[in-house]
CSV table of C-alpha atoms in Angstrom, one decimal:
chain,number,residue,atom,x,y,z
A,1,UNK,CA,0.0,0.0,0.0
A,2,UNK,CA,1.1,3.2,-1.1
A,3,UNK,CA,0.0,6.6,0.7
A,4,UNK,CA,-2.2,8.3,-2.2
A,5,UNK,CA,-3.0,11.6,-0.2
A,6,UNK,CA,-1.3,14.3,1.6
A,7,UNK,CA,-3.1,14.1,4.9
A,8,UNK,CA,-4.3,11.5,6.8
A,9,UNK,CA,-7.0,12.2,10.0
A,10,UNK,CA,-8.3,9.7,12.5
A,11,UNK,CA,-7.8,6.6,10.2
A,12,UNK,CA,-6.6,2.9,11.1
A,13,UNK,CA,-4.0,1.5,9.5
A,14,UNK,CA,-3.6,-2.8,10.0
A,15,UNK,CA,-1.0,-5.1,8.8
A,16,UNK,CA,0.5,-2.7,6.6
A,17,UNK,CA,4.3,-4.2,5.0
A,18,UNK,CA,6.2,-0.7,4.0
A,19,UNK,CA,9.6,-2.7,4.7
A,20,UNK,CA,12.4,-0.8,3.0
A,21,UNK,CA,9.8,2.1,1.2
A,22,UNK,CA,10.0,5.9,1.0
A,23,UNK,CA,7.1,8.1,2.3
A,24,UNK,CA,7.4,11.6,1.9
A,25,UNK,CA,5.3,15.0,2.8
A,26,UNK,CA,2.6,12.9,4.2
A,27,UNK,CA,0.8,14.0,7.7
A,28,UNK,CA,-1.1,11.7,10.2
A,29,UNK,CA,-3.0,13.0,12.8
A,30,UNK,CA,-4.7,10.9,15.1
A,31,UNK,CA,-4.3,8.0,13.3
A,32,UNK,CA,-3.8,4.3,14.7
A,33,UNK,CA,-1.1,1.5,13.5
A,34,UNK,CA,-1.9,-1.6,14.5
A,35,UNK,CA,0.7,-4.8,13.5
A,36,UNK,CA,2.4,-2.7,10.5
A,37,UNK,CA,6.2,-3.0,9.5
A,38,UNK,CA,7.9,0.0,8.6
A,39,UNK,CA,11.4,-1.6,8.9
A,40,UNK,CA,14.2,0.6,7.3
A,41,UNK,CA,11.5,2.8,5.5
A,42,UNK,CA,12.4,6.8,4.9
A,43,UNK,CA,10.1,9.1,6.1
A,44,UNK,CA,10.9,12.7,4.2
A,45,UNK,CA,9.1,15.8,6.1
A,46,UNK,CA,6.5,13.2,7.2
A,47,UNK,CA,5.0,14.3,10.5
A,48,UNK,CA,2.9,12.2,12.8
A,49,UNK,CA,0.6,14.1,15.6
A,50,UNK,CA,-1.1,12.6,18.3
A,51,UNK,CA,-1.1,8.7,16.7
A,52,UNK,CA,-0.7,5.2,18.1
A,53,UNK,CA,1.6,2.4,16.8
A,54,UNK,CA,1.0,-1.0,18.6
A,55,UNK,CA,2.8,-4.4,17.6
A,56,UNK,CA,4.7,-2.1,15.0
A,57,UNK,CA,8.1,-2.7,13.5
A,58,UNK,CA,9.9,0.7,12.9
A,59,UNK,CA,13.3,-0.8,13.0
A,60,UNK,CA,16.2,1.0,11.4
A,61,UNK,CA,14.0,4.2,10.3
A,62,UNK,CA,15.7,6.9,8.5
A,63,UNK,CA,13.9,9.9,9.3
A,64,UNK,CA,14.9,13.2,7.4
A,65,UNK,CA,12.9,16.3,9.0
A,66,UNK,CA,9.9,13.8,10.3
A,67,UNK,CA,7.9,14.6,13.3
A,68,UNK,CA,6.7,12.7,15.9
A,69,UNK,CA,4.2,14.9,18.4
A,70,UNK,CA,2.1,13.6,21.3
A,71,UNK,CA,2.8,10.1,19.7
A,72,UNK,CA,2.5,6.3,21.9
A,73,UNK,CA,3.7,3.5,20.8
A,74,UNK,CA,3.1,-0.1,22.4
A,75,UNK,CA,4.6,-3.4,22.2
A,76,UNK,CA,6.8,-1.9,18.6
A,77,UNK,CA,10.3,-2.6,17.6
A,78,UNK,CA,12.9,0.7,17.1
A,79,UNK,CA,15.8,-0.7,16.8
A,80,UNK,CA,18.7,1.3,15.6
A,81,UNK,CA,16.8,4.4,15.2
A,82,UNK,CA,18.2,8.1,15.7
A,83,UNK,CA,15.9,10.4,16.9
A,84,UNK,CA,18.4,13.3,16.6
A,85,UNK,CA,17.0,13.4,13.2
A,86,UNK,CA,13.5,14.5,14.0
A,87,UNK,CA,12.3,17.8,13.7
A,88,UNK,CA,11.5,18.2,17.5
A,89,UNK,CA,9.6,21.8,18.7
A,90,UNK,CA,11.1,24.4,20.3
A,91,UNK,CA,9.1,24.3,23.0
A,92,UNK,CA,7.3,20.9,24.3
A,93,UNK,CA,5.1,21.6,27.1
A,94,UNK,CA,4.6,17.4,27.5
A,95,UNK,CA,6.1,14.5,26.3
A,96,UNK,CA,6.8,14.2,22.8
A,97,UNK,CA,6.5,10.3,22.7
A,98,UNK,CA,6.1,7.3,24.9
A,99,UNK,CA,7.4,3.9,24.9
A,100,UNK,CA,5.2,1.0,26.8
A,101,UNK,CA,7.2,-2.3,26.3
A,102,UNK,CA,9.1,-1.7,23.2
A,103,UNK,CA,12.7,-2.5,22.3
A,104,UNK,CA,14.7,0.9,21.5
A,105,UNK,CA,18.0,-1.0,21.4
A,106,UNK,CA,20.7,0.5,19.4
A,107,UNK,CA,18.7,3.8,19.0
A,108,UNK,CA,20.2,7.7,19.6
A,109,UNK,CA,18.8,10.2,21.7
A,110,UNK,CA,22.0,12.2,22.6
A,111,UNK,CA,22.2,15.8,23.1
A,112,UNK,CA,18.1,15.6,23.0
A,113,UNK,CA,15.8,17.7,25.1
A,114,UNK,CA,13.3,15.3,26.2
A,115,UNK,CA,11.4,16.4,29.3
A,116,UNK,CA,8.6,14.4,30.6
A,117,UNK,CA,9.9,11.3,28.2
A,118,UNK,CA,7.9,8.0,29.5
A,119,UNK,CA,9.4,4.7,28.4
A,120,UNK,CA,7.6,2.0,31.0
A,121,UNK,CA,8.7,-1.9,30.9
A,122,UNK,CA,11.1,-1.6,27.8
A,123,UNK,CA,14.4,-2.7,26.3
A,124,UNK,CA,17.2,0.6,25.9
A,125,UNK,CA,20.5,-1.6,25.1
A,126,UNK,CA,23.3,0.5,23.5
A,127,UNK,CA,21.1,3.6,23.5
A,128,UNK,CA,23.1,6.6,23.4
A,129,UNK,CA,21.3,9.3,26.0
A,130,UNK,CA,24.3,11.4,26.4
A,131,UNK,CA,24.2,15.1,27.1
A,132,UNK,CA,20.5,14.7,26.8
A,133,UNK,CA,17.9,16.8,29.2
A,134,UNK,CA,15.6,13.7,30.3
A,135,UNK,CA,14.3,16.2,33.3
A,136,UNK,CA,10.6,14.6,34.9
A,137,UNK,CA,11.2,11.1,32.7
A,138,UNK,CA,9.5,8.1,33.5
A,139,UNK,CA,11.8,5.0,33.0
A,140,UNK,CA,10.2,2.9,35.0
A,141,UNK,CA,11.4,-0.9,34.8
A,142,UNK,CA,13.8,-0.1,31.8
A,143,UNK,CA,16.6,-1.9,30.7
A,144,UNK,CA,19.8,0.4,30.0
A,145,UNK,CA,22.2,-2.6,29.7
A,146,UNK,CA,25.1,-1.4,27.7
């Protein structure tokens, strides 16, 4: 499946397999991902407000001035990701994303300004949170190994 329009609002999106695509200038707002692998896809100035991804493989993203805003994933694979290369606000009055049981491994974050980040019950091994501002993070029953 191939994106056709410019902006997506309050749609579902199951069992989509976008493994190694491109998707540019596209917007999703309020929309929900359910079992979808996006594994090593580009997103180009793609921006994604206030959406969902459960049992979603986002492994090895290259993001090139994407957004991410208000956005929760669950149970999801993002390995080897760096969010350095997101276009984050200036100012975030709550936390950009959160992470319930996912596996970040491998994934960059340093030098970000994260505050309020929530990451409950997942896997962080080799993920670089240097120099980072993390102030008022959950973490709860993370694994940093490595």
């Amino acid at each position: 499946m191939v994106f056709l329009d410019d902006e997506y609002v309050s749609e579902s999106f199951n069992d989509l397999d976008l493994k190694g695509a491109e998707v540019s200038a596209k917007q999703f707002d309020s929309c929900v991902f359910t079992q979808c692998n996006f594994s090593e896809v580009k997103l180009n100035r793609t921006s994604f407000v206030d959406c969902e991804f459960t049992n979603f493989n986002l492994s090895l993203l290259k993001i090139n001035y994407g957004k991410f805003v208000d956005v929760q994933f669950r149970c999801s694979r993002l390995i080897g990701i760096d969010w350095t290369k997101v276009a984050w606000p200036n100012l975030a009055l709550n936390a950009p994303l959160s992470f319930m049981d996912c596996n970040l491994s491998d994934g960059s974050f340093f030098g970000l300004s994260l505050l309020g980040l929530v990451m409950h019950e997942c896997k962080a091994h080799n993920a670089d949170f240097r120099e980072g501002n993390f102030s008022h993070a959950d973490f709860r029953n993370t694994d940093f190994s490595d």
